[in-house]
Coordinates of C-alpha atoms in Angstrom, one line a residue:
M2 CA 0.0 0.0 0.0
A3 CA 2.9 2.3 0.8
T4 CA 4.5 1.5 -2.6
D5 CA 1.1 2.3 -4.3
V6 CA 0.9 5.7 -2.5
I7 CA 4.3 6.6 -4.1
L8 CA 3.5 5.2 -7.5
I9 CA 0.1 7.0 -7.7
N10 CA 1.8 10.4 -7.1
I11 CA 4.6 9.5 -9.5
A12 CA 1.9 8.8 -12.2
I13 CA 0.2 12.2 -11.6
Y14 CA 3.3 14.2 -11.5
G15 CA 4.7 12.3 -14.5
A16 CA 1.5 13.1 -16.4
L17 CA 2.1 16.8 -15.8
L18 CA 5.7 16.5 -16.9
I19 CA 4.6 14.8 -20.2
R20 CA 1.8 17.3 -20.8
F21 CA 3.9 20.3 -20.4
D22 CA 7.3 19.0 -21.8
G23 CA 8.9 19.1 -18.4
A24 CA 8.1 22.8 -17.6
I25 CA 5.0 22.6 -15.4
P26 CA 3.3 26.1 -14.8
G27 CA 3.1 27.1 -11.1
Q28 CA -0.7 27.0 -10.9
Y29 CA -0.8 23.5 -11.9
I30 CA 1.9 22.5 -9.3
D31 CA -0.4 24.1 -6.7
A32 CA -3.4 22.3 -8.1
Y33 CA -1.6 19.0 -7.8
I34 CA -0.4 19.6 -4.3
N35 CA -4.0 20.5 -3.3
L36 CA -5.6 17.5 -4.9
A37 CA -2.8 14.8 -4.3
P38 CA -4.0 13.8 -0.8
F39 CA -7.6 13.3 -2.1
F40 CA -6.5 11.4 -5.2
T41 CA -4.2 9.2 -3.3
L42 CA -6.7 8.3 -0.6
I43 CA -9.5 7.6 -3.2
V44 CA -7.2 5.3 -5.4
I45 CA -5.9 3.4 -2.4
A46 CA -9.5 3.0 -1.1
V47 CA -10.6 1.6 -4.5
F48 CA -7.6 -0.7 -4.7
Y49 CA -8.4 -2.0 -1.2
L50 CA -12.1 -2.7 -2.1
A51 CA -11.0 -4.3 -5.4
G52 CA -8.9 -6.7 -3.3
L53 CA -5.5 -5.7 -4.7
Y54 CA -3.9 -6.1 -1.3
N55 CA -4.9 -9.8 -0.6
R56 CA -3.3 -11.4 -3.6
L57 CA 0.0 -13.3 -4.2
W58 CA 1.4 -11.3 -7.0
Q59 CA 4.1 -13.8 -7.8
Y60 CA 1.4 -15.8 -9.4
A61 CA -0.3 -12.9 -11.2
S62 CA -1.9 -13.5 -14.5
I63 CA -4.2 -11.8 -17.0
G64 CA -7.1 -11.9 -14.5
E65 CA -5.0 -9.8 -12.0
L66 CA -4.1 -7.4 -14.7
V67 CA -7.7 -6.9 -15.5
T68 CA -8.5 -6.1 -11.9
V69 CA -5.7 -3.5 -11.8
I70 CA -7.1 -1.9 -14.9
T71 CA -10.6 -1.9 -13.5
A72 CA -9.5 -0.5 -10.1
V73 CA -7.3 2.2 -11.7
T74 CA -10.2 3.2 -14.1
V75 CA -12.8 3.5 -11.2
G76 CA -10.3 5.4 -9.1
M77 CA -9.5 7.8 -11.9
A78 CA -13.2 8.4 -12.6
I79 CA -14.0 9.3 -9.0
N80 CA -10.8 11.6 -9.0
V81 CA -12.0 13.5 -12.0
T82 CA -15.3 14.1 -10.4
V83 CA -13.7 15.2 -7.1
A84 CA -11.3 17.5 -9.0
Y85 CA -14.1 19.5 -10.6
F86 CA -15.9 19.9 -7.4
L87 CA -13.0 21.0 -5.3
M88 CA -11.4 23.5 -7.7
D89 CA -12.9 26.9 -7.4
S90 CA -12.5 27.9 -11.1
G91 CA -11.9 26.4 -14.4
S92 CA -8.6 28.1 -14.8
H93 CA -7.2 26.2 -11.8
L94 CA -8.4 22.9 -13.0
L95 CA -5.8 20.3 -14.1
P96 CA -5.8 19.8 -17.8
R97 CA -8.1 16.9 -19.0
S98 CA -5.1 15.3 -20.8
V99 CA -3.3 15.0 -17.4
F100 CA -6.1 12.7 -16.2
I101 CA -5.8 10.5 -19.3
I102 CA -2.0 10.4 -19.1
S103 CA -2.2 9.7 -15.4
W104 CA -4.7 6.8 -16.1
V105 CA -2.3 5.2 -18.5
L106 CA 0.8 5.7 -16.3
N107 CA -1.1 4.3 -13.3
I108 CA -1.9 1.1 -15.2
V109 CA 1.6 0.7 -16.5
I110 CA 3.4 1.2 -13.1
I111 CA 0.8 -0.2 -10.7
G112 CA 0.3 -3.2 -13.0
G113 CA 4.0 -3.5 -13.8
S114 CA 4.9 -3.5 -10.1
R115 CA 2.8 -6.4 -9.5
L116 CA 3.4 -8.4 -12.6
G117 CA 7.1 -7.9 -12.1
W118 CA 6.9 -10.4 -9.2
R119 CA 5.5 -13.0 -11.6
V120 CA 8.5 -12.3 -14.0
V121 CA 10.9 -12.6 -11.0
R122 CA 9.3 -15.9 -10.0
D123 CA 9.2 -17.4 -13.5
Y124 CA 12.6 -16.3 -14.7
G125 CA 14.7 -14.2 -12.2
L126 CA 14.6 -16.8 -9.4
K127 CA 15.5 -19.7 -11.8
I128 CA 18.6 -18.2 -13.4
Y129 CA 20.8 -20.4 -11.3
Q130 CA 18.8 -23.5 -11.6
P131 CA 20.2 -26.4 -13.5
T132 CA 19.2 -26.7 -17.1
G133 CA 18.6 -30.0 -19.1
G134 CA 16.5 -32.7 -17.7
K135 CA 14.5 -35.4 -19.3
P136 CA 13.4 -34.3 -22.8
V137 CA 9.6 -34.1 -23.2
L138 CA 7.3 -33.5 -26.1
I139 CA 3.8 -32.3 -25.6
V140 CA 1.1 -33.3 -28.1
G141 CA -1.6 -30.6 -28.3
A142 CA -0.8 -26.9 -28.3
G143 CA -4.2 -25.8 -27.0
D144 CA -5.4 -24.8 -23.6
A145 CA -4.7 -28.1 -21.8
G146 CA -1.2 -28.5 -23.4
V147 CA -0.3 -24.9 -22.3
L148 CA -1.4 -25.7 -18.8
V149 CA 0.6 -28.9 -18.8
A150 CA 3.6 -27.0 -19.9
K151 CA 3.1 -24.4 -17.2
E152 CA 2.7 -27.1 -14.5
L153 CA 5.8 -28.9 -15.6
K154 CA 7.8 -25.8 -15.7
S155 CA 6.6 -24.9 -12.2
H156 CA 7.1 -28.1 -10.5
Y157 CA 9.8 -29.9 -12.5
N158 CA 12.1 -27.2 -13.8
G159 CA 15.5 -28.7 -14.1
K160 CA 14.3 -32.2 -14.0
I161 CA 12.2 -32.0 -17.3
N162 CA 13.2 -30.2 -20.5
I163 CA 10.1 -29.4 -22.5
V164 CA 11.4 -29.5 -26.1
G165 CA 8.2 -28.2 -27.6
F166 CA 4.7 -28.9 -28.9
V167 CA 3.2 -31.0 -31.7
D168 CA -0.2 -29.9 -33.1
D169 CA -2.1 -30.6 -36.2
D170 CA -3.5 -27.1 -36.4
I171 CA -1.7 -25.4 -39.5
D172 CA -2.2 -22.0 -38.0
K173 CA 0.0 -22.9 -35.0
Q174 CA 3.0 -24.3 -37.0
K175 CA 6.3 -22.6 -36.3
L176 CA 4.8 -20.3 -33.7
K177 CA 6.0 -20.2 -30.1
I178 CA 3.9 -20.7 -26.9
L179 CA 5.5 -19.9 -23.5
S180 CA 8.6 -19.6 -25.5
L181 CA 8.4 -23.2 -26.7
P182 CA 8.1 -23.9 -30.4
V183 CA 5.4 -25.8 -32.2
L184 CA 7.7 -28.2 -34.0
G185 CA 5.2 -29.9 -36.4
D186 CA 2.1 -32.2 -36.6
R187 CA 1.5 -35.8 -35.5
N188 CA 3.4 -37.2 -38.5
D189 CA 6.5 -35.4 -37.3
I190 CA 6.6 -37.2 -33.9
P191 CA 9.0 -40.1 -34.9
K192 CA 11.4 -37.6 -36.4
L193 CA 11.2 -35.3 -33.4
V194 CA 11.7 -38.2 -31.0
S195 CA 14.9 -39.1 -32.9
Q196 CA 16.1 -35.6 -33.4
F197 CA 15.8 -34.4 -29.7
A198 CA 16.1 -37.8 -28.0
I199 CA 12.6 -37.5 -26.6
Q200 CA 12.2 -39.8 -23.6
E201 CA 8.5 -39.0 -22.9
I202 CA 5.5 -37.9 -24.9
I203 CA 2.5 -36.3 -23.2
I204 CA -0.8 -36.3 -25.0
A205 CA -2.7 -33.2 -23.8
M206 CA -5.8 -33.2 -25.8
P207 CA -8.7 -33.9 -23.3
S208 CA -11.4 -32.8 -25.6
A209 CA -10.2 -34.8 -28.7
K210 CA -12.3 -37.5 -30.1
R211 CA -11.2 -41.0 -29.1
K212 CA -10.4 -41.9 -32.7
V213 CA -7.9 -39.1 -32.9
I214 CA -6.4 -40.2 -29.7
R215 CA -6.0 -43.7 -30.9
E216 CA -4.3 -42.6 -34.1
I217 CA -1.8 -40.3 -32.3
V218 CA -1.0 -43.1 -29.8
T219 CA -0.4 -45.5 -32.7
V220 CA 2.2 -43.0 -34.1
C221 CA 3.8 -42.6 -30.7
Q222 CA 4.1 -46.3 -30.1
D223 CA 6.3 -46.6 -33.1
T224 CA 8.9 -44.7 -31.2
E225 CA 10.9 -45.6 -28.1
A226 CA 9.6 -42.8 -26.0
M227 CA 7.2 -43.4 -23.1
V228 CA 3.6 -42.2 -23.9
K229 CA 1.5 -40.6 -21.2
I230 CA -1.8 -38.9 -21.5
L231 CA -4.0 -36.2 -19.8
P232 CA -7.4 -37.9 -19.3
G233 CA -10.5 -36.7 -21.2
M234 CA -12.5 -33.8 -19.9
F235 CA -15.3 -36.1 -18.8
E236 CA -12.8 -37.7 -16.4
L237 CA -11.6 -34.4 -15.1
I238 CA -14.9 -33.8 -13.2
D239 CA -13.6 -30.7 -11.4
G240 CA -12.0 -29.2 -14.5
D241 CA -8.6 -29.3 -12.8
V242 CA -5.6 -29.9 -15.2
S243 CA -2.4 -30.6 -13.3
V244 CA 0.6 -32.9 -13.7
N245 CA -0.8 -35.3 -11.2
K246 CA -3.6 -36.1 -13.6
I247 CA -1.2 -37.2 -16.3
R248 CA -1.1 -41.0 -16.4
E249 CA 0.1 -43.8 -18.7
V250 CA -2.0 -44.6 -21.7
Q251 CA -4.6 -47.3 -21.0
V252 CA -6.4 -49.7 -23.3
E253 CA -9.6 -47.7 -22.6
D254 CA -8.0 -44.7 -24.2
L255 CA -7.6 -46.6 -27.5
L256 CA -10.9 -48.5 -27.6
G257 CA -13.3 -46.2 -25.6
R258 CA -15.4 -43.6 -27.4
D259 CA -16.6 -40.0 -26.6
P260 CA -18.6 -39.8 -23.3
V261 CA -22.1 -40.8 -23.4
K262 CA -24.7 -38.0 -23.1
L263 CA -27.6 -39.1 -21.0
D264 CA -31.2 -37.7 -20.7
L265 CA -31.0 -37.5 -16.9
E266 CA -34.6 -36.3 -16.6
S267 CA -36.1 -39.4 -18.2
I268 CA -33.8 -41.7 -16.3
T269 CA -34.6 -40.0 -13.0
Q270 CA -38.3 -40.3 -13.7
Y271 CA -38.3 -44.1 -13.9
L272 CA -35.6 -44.9 -11.2
H273 CA -36.0 -42.3 -8.5
G274 CA -38.0 -43.5 -5.5
Q275 CA -38.6 -46.9 -7.1
V276 CA -37.8 -50.5 -5.9
V277 CA -35.2 -51.7 -8.4
L278 CA -34.0 -55.3 -8.7
V279 CA -30.7 -56.2 -10.4
T280 CA -30.1 -59.9 -11.0
G281 CA -26.4 -60.9 -11.4
A282 CA -25.7 -57.9 -9.2
G283 CA -22.1 -59.1 -8.4
G284 CA -21.0 -59.5 -12.0
S285 CA -19.1 -57.1 -14.2
I286 CA -22.2 -55.6 -15.8
G287 CA -24.5 -56.1 -12.8
S288 CA -22.2 -54.4 -10.3
E289 CA -21.8 -51.4 -12.5
L290 CA -25.6 -51.2 -13.0
C291 CA -25.9 -51.1 -9.2
R292 CA -23.2 -48.3 -8.9
Q293 CA -25.0 -46.2 -11.5
I294 CA -28.6 -46.9 -10.5
I295 CA -28.0 -46.0 -6.9
N296 CA -27.0 -42.5 -8.0
Y297 CA -30.7 -41.9 -9.0
S298 CA -31.9 -42.5 -5.4
P299 CA -34.1 -45.5 -5.7
R300 CA -36.3 -46.2 -2.7
K301 CA -34.6 -49.7 -2.4
L302 CA -32.0 -51.6 -4.5
L303 CA -32.2 -55.4 -4.5
L304 CA -28.7 -57.0 -5.1
L305 CA -29.4 -60.6 -6.3
D306 CA -26.7 -63.0 -7.2
N307 CA -26.0 -66.7 -6.7
C308 CA -22.5 -66.1 -5.3
E309 CA -22.4 -64.8 -1.8
N310 CA -19.0 -63.2 -2.2
N311 CA -20.2 -61.1 -5.1
V312 CA -23.2 -59.9 -3.2
Y313 CA -21.1 -59.1 -0.2
D314 CA -18.5 -57.1 -2.2
I315 CA -21.0 -54.9 -4.1
E316 CA -23.1 -54.4 -1.0
M317 CA -20.1 -53.2 1.1
E318 CA -19.0 -51.0 -1.7
L319 CA -22.4 -49.3 -2.1
K320 CA -22.9 -48.8 1.7
N321 CA -19.7 -46.8 1.7
T322 CA -20.6 -44.7 -1.2
N323 CA -24.3 -44.3 -0.9
P324 CA -25.5 -45.3 2.7
H325 CA -28.7 -43.2 2.3
V326 CA -30.2 -45.8 -0.1
K327 CA -31.6 -49.0 1.4
Q328 CA -29.8 -52.1 -0.2
I329 CA -31.2 -55.6 0.1
P330 CA -28.5 -58.3 -0.4
L331 CA -30.1 -61.5 -1.8
V332 CA -28.2 -64.7 -2.3
K333 CA -30.5 -66.5 -4.7
D334 CA -30.4 -68.3 -8.0
V335 CA -32.7 -67.2 -10.9
Q336 CA -33.3 -70.9 -11.6
D337 CA -35.1 -71.2 -8.2
K338 CA -38.7 -70.3 -9.1
K339 CA -40.0 -70.3 -5.4
A340 CA -37.1 -68.2 -4.1
I341 CA -37.5 -65.7 -6.8
E342 CA -41.3 -65.5 -6.4
E343 CA -40.8 -64.8 -2.7
I344 CA -38.6 -61.8 -3.5
F345 CA -41.3 -60.4 -5.8
K346 CA -44.0 -61.1 -3.3
V347 CA -42.1 -59.3 -0.4
Y348 CA -40.4 -56.4 -2.3
K349 CA -42.6 -56.0 -5.4
P350 CA -39.8 -54.5 -7.6
Q351 CA -41.0 -51.9 -10.0
V352 CA -37.9 -51.9 -12.4
V353 CA -35.9 -55.0 -13.1
F354 CA -32.5 -55.3 -14.8
H355 CA -31.8 -59.0 -15.6
A356 CA -28.0 -59.3 -15.9
A357 CA -27.7 -62.9 -14.5
A358 CA -26.4 -65.2 -17.2
H359 CA -23.9 -67.9 -18.0
K360 CA -21.8 -65.9 -20.6
H361 CA -18.4 -67.8 -21.2
V362 CA -18.7 -69.2 -24.7
P363 CA -16.4 -72.2 -24.5
L364 CA -17.7 -73.3 -21.1
M365 CA -21.3 -73.2 -22.4
E366 CA -20.3 -75.4 -25.4
A367 CA -19.0 -77.9 -22.9
N368 CA -22.1 -77.5 -20.6
P369 CA -25.0 -76.6 -23.1
E370 CA -27.8 -77.9 -20.9
E371 CA -26.7 -75.5 -18.2
A372 CA -26.9 -72.6 -20.5
I373 CA -30.6 -73.5 -21.2
K374 CA -31.3 -73.6 -17.4
N375 CA -29.8 -70.4 -16.6
N376 CA -30.1 -68.2 -19.7
V377 CA -33.5 -69.3 -20.9
M378 CA -35.4 -70.8 -17.9
G379 CA -33.8 -68.4 -15.4
T380 CA -34.8 -65.4 -17.6
Y381 CA -38.3 -66.6 -18.0
N382 CA -38.6 -67.1 -14.3
V383 CA -37.7 -63.6 -13.5
A384 CA -39.7 -62.2 -16.5
R385 CA -42.9 -64.1 -15.6
L386 CA -42.9 -62.8 -12.1
A387 CA -42.2 -59.2 -13.2
D388 CA -45.5 -59.6 -15.2
L389 CA -47.3 -61.3 -12.4
Y390 CA -46.3 -58.7 -9.8
A391 CA -46.9 -55.7 -12.2
S392 CA -43.3 -54.4 -12.5
K393 CA -43.2 -51.3 -14.8
K394 CA -40.0 -52.3 -16.8
F395 CA -38.0 -55.4 -17.4
V396 CA -34.6 -54.9 -19.1
L397 CA -32.8 -58.0 -20.4
I398 CA -29.0 -57.6 -20.8
S399 CA -28.3 -59.4 -24.1
T400 CA -25.4 -59.7 -26.5
D401 CA -24.2 -59.4 -30.0
K402 CA -23.6 -63.2 -29.9
A403 CA -27.4 -63.6 -30.0
V404 CA -27.3 -62.6 -33.7
N405 CA -27.0 -65.5 -36.1
P406 CA -25.5 -67.5 -33.1
T407 CA -22.8 -70.0 -33.6
S408 CA -22.5 -70.7 -29.8
V409 CA -24.8 -72.1 -27.2
M410 CA -24.4 -69.1 -25.1
G411 CA -25.4 -66.8 -28.1
A412 CA -28.3 -69.1 -29.0
T413 CA -29.8 -69.2 -25.5
K414 CA -29.6 -65.4 -25.2
R415 CA -31.5 -65.2 -28.5
V416 CA -34.2 -67.5 -27.2
A417 CA -34.4 -65.4 -24.0
E418 CA -35.0 -62.3 -26.2
M419 CA -37.9 -64.2 -27.9
F420 CA -39.4 -65.2 -24.6
I421 CA -39.5 -61.7 -23.2
Q422 CA -40.9 -60.4 -26.6
H423 CA -43.7 -62.9 -26.3
L424 CA -44.5 -61.9 -22.8
D425 CA -44.6 -58.2 -23.8
K426 CA -47.6 -58.9 -26.1
T427 CA -49.9 -59.7 -23.2
S428 CA -48.3 -57.9 -20.3
N429 CA -48.6 -54.3 -18.9
T430 CA -44.9 -54.5 -18.0
N431 CA -42.5 -53.1 -20.7
F432 CA -40.2 -55.9 -21.6
V433 CA -37.1 -54.9 -23.6
A434 CA -33.6 -56.3 -24.4
V435 CA -30.4 -54.4 -24.9
R436 CA -27.6 -55.9 -27.1
F437 CA -24.0 -54.9 -27.0
G438 CA -20.6 -56.5 -27.7
N439 CA -17.5 -57.0 -25.6
V440 CA -16.9 -54.8 -22.5
L441 CA -13.3 -53.9 -21.5
G442 CA -12.3 -55.3 -18.2
S443 CA -15.2 -57.8 -17.6
R444 CA -14.4 -61.2 -16.1
G445 CA -13.0 -63.6 -18.5
S446 CA -12.7 -61.1 -21.4
V447 CA -9.7 -60.7 -23.5
V448 CA -8.1 -57.6 -22.0
P449 CA -7.7 -59.0 -18.5
L450 CA -6.5 -62.3 -20.0
F451 CA -3.8 -60.4 -22.1
K452 CA -2.6 -58.5 -19.0
K453 CA -2.4 -61.6 -17.0
Q454 CA -0.4 -63.3 -19.8
I455 CA 2.0 -60.3 -20.0
A456 CA 2.5 -60.4 -16.2
E457 CA 3.5 -64.1 -16.6
G458 CA 6.0 -63.2 -19.3
G459 CA 3.9 -64.3 -22.3
P460 CA 3.0 -65.4 -24.8
L461 CA -0.3 -63.8 -25.6
T462 CA -2.8 -66.2 -27.2
V463 CA -5.0 -65.1 -30.1
T464 CA -7.3 -67.7 -31.6
H465 CA -7.2 -66.2 -35.1
P466 CA -5.1 -63.5 -36.8
D467 CA -8.2 -61.9 -38.5
M468 CA -10.6 -62.1 -35.5
I469 CA -12.5 -58.9 -35.0
R470 CA -14.5 -57.6 -32.1
Y471 CA -16.4 -54.5 -30.9
F472 CA -15.5 -53.0 -27.6
M473 CA -17.1 -50.8 -25.0
T474 CA -16.1 -49.7 -21.5
I475 CA -18.3 -51.2 -18.9
P476 CA -19.5 -47.8 -17.6
E477 CA -20.3 -46.7 -21.0
A478 CA -22.3 -49.8 -21.8
V479 CA -24.3 -49.6 -18.5
Q480 CA -25.1 -45.9 -19.1
L481 CA -26.6 -46.8 -22.4
V482 CA -28.5 -49.7 -20.9
I483 CA -30.1 -47.4 -18.3
Q484 CA -30.9 -44.8 -21.0
A485 CA -32.5 -47.6 -23.1
G486 CA -34.7 -48.5 -20.1
A487 CA -36.0 -45.0 -20.0
M488 CA -36.8 -45.1 -23.7
A489 CA -38.6 -48.5 -23.5
K490 CA -42.1 -48.7 -24.7
G491 CA -42.2 -52.5 -24.7
G492 CA -41.0 -55.3 -27.0
E493 CA -37.9 -53.5 -28.4
I494 CA -34.5 -55.0 -28.8
F495 CA -32.2 -52.0 -28.4
V496 CA -28.8 -52.2 -30.2
L497 CA -25.9 -50.1 -28.8
D498 CA -23.6 -48.4 -31.2
M499 CA -20.3 -50.2 -30.7
G500 CA -18.1 -47.9 -32.8
D501 CA -15.3 -49.2 -34.9
P502 CA -14.4 -52.9 -34.8
V503 CA -10.9 -53.8 -33.5
K504 CA -8.6 -56.6 -34.6
I505 CA -7.7 -58.7 -31.7
M506 CA -4.2 -59.1 -33.1
D507 CA -3.8 -55.2 -33.1
L508 CA -5.3 -55.2 -29.6
A509 CA -2.6 -57.7 -28.4
K510 CA 0.2 -55.7 -29.9
S511 CA -1.1 -52.4 -28.4
I512 CA -1.3 -53.9 -24.9
I513 CA 2.2 -55.3 -25.2
K514 CA 3.5 -51.9 -26.2
L515 CA 1.5 -50.1 -23.5
S516 CA 3.2 -52.5 -21.0
G517 CA 6.6 -51.3 -22.1
F518 CA 7.5 -54.3 -24.2
E519 CA 8.1 -55.1 -27.9
P520 CA 5.8 -57.5 -29.7
G521 CA 7.6 -60.5 -31.0
K522 CA 10.8 -59.5 -29.1
D523 CA 10.0 -59.3 -25.5
I524 CA 6.5 -60.9 -25.6
D525 CA 5.4 -63.4 -28.3
I526 CA 1.9 -63.7 -29.7
V527 CA 0.8 -67.3 -30.4
I528 CA -2.1 -68.3 -32.7
T529 CA -4.0 -71.1 -31.0
G530 CA -7.0 -71.7 -33.3
M531 CA -10.6 -70.8 -32.9
R532 CA -12.5 -72.2 -29.9
P533 CA -15.8 -73.8 -29.9
G534 CA -18.7 -71.4 -30.6
E535 CA -16.4 -68.5 -31.7
K536 CA -16.9 -66.3 -34.9
L537 CA -14.4 -64.4 -36.7
Y538 CA -16.6 -61.3 -36.3
E539 CA -19.7 -60.4 -34.3
E540 CA -23.0 -58.9 -35.7
L541 CA -25.5 -56.8 -33.9
L542 CA -28.5 -57.4 -36.2
T543 CA -29.9 -60.3 -38.2
A544 CA -30.5 -59.6 -41.9
E545 CA -34.3 -59.7 -41.2
E546 CA -34.1 -57.2 -38.3
G547 CA -32.7 -54.1 -39.8
V548 CA -32.4 -51.2 -37.6
N549 CA -34.3 -47.9 -36.7
A550 CA -32.8 -44.9 -35.1
T551 CA -34.0 -43.6 -31.7
T552 CA -33.8 -40.2 -30.0
H553 CA -30.3 -41.1 -28.7
K554 CA -27.6 -41.2 -31.3
R555 CA -25.8 -44.2 -29.7
I556 CA -28.9 -46.4 -29.4
Y557 CA -30.8 -48.1 -32.2
V558 CA -33.8 -50.4 -32.1
A559 CA -34.1 -53.5 -34.1
K560 CA -37.2 -53.9 -36.3
P561 CA -39.5 -56.6 -34.8
N562 CA -39.3 -60.2 -36.2
N563 CA -42.1 -62.4 -36.8
L564 CA -42.0 -64.8 -33.8
N565 CA -43.5 -68.3 -33.6
Y566 CA -45.7 -67.7 -30.7
K567 CA -47.2 -71.2 -30.7
L568 CA -43.6 -72.7 -30.4
I569 CA -42.7 -70.2 -27.7
E570 CA -45.8 -71.2 -25.7
E571 CA -45.1 -74.9 -26.1
K572 CA -41.5 -74.5 -24.9
I573 CA -42.6 -72.3 -22.1
A574 CA -45.0 -75.0 -20.9
E575 CA -42.3 -77.6 -21.1
I576 CA -39.9 -75.5 -19.0
M577 CA -42.5 -74.8 -16.4
A578 CA -43.1 -78.5 -16.2
G579 CA -39.4 -79.1 -15.6
Q580 CA -38.8 -80.7 -19.0
L581 CA -35.4 -79.4 -19.9
P582 CA -32.7 -80.6 -22.3
Q583 CA -30.4 -83.0 -20.4
N584 CA -27.5 -83.4 -22.9
Q585 CA -25.8 -82.0 -26.0
V586 CA -28.2 -83.7 -28.4
E587 CA -31.3 -82.6 -26.6
T588 CA -29.9 -79.1 -26.3
E589 CA -29.2 -78.8 -30.0
M590 CA -32.8 -80.1 -30.8
F591 CA -34.3 -77.5 -28.4
L592 CA -32.3 -74.5 -29.8
R593 CA -32.8 -75.6 -33.5
Q594 CA -36.7 -75.3 -33.1
F595 CA -36.0 -71.5 -32.6
I596 CA -32.9 -71.1 -34.8
P597 CA -33.1 -73.8 -37.5
K598 CA -29.5 -73.3 -38.8
F599 CA -27.9 -73.6 -35.3
K600 CA -25.6 -76.5 -34.6
V601 CA -23.8 -77.3 -31.3
W602 CA -20.1 -77.9 -31.7
D603 CA -19.2 -81.6 -31.4
R604 CA -17.5 -82.0 -27.9
K605 CA -15.7 -85.1 -29.3
L606 CA -14.0 -83.2 -32.1
T607 CA -13.2 -80.2 -29.9
G608 CA -11.4 -82.2 -27.1

């Protein structure tokens, strides 16, 4: 404040000197002396009210400079008004130009005195710090890239040497940001890594589409530099961009897509204050359903699974995160009709998400009759009771393997779809199914398997070099399932947009590189041959179904097929009477009545 008193008066006197070329007339000296105390007091008061004396100016930025300009302007406006009231005649007034020059000088010296501390902090105090450090290249010369560069300079100066930026924007090429050059676009990355001996590449493009991120990571992986990434903006909930958010690239960054946009109002309407049942609540999809559903404050959340450890784990997790929602743990099997009926009788769930299923393709080829019991009979047990006890919605978690199925698992899920579509015709409950492909990180899926094989030193096993799959993250799939439930009118089979297909061979190579190894050199990839029930590629629709768009750009609805209701009713009657297939031959006969071209793999031929 004392410094400002001096600087304010220097600005006024300096303005007089400039106005009169160094020879100030005596009357203006007198006017200045009379007005100086008032001018100084007013400007200091404005500065105080503007908060200029409770800031750390060594961290000053554009925001602080704007505050200084605003405060000086307000102070000067008040001073002009006071000057005209205090002076007794116009001849003794200070010239108007003096106020304008004084305003400019105040901004320059008041602002400069403060921003000078920032210059000292950023440059002056670091003159004697060591130079060099690990060479780093930042991909993305936008806001996030600049913030990352600032953070690295502030916290790791001397340890990290930022060589420059890479950006695909043509207008940024050969320019400098924070005194760091933009060295080229993504295609120049390999050359730059070699030229500057880059040890680490940081991808700072949180708002970029995942396809772009995937392409850039592919380019970076062809170099020997370590690749790190700043997460997407939807992961940076609080908008904070700092060095501790930078992490190594994960498979999800390569295979995931842009964040799902949800219609929160419609979801809240059908979940808030309701009794919601999730079967298979301890599985990969079921547990994520529970995590997301509980955020919409259901009245009760019923956690049903036939594995007590799974139920215990998800219950304990949800009690810690959402203790205000009542959770009911239920260790039951969907094949047990009486037990499931007792649950509906006691709790009367209004919304049912049916995720319980046997899903491992080779295991179900070896035990096809068990797939019928769980995936068909178990689904019908829960669906029938949802109808009987007037649930509002029943959502079946289905799979792309239900389309033109070549596996028992896929075929049983297709039959389950048919059964709930049949029920929907006569029920007040809205029965729908949601189909999607592989989810990253689910139990028994390829990504955890590859990671386990890498941890064991390899090799990675791929069943066929041309095998292709669609992938989603578990949270993304579940968000779309919940959204589809809100859109359900009854009888639909919703199909989720799975994005671009991924070759499993390419995925294996990417995971090896992300783990810091070289494919074929450090970790081998072995072709083992296709397993029973596998396809080279998955489909999401049959040729007869086609697809219609919905109001959500990531969700489609299959056109209804003509179902054989007489056959469905006959088989439902047999199931209710306990007449289930008992072996491979009977299972194939059962499934071929619904899917004429289906054939169970011969167990004798497959081992």
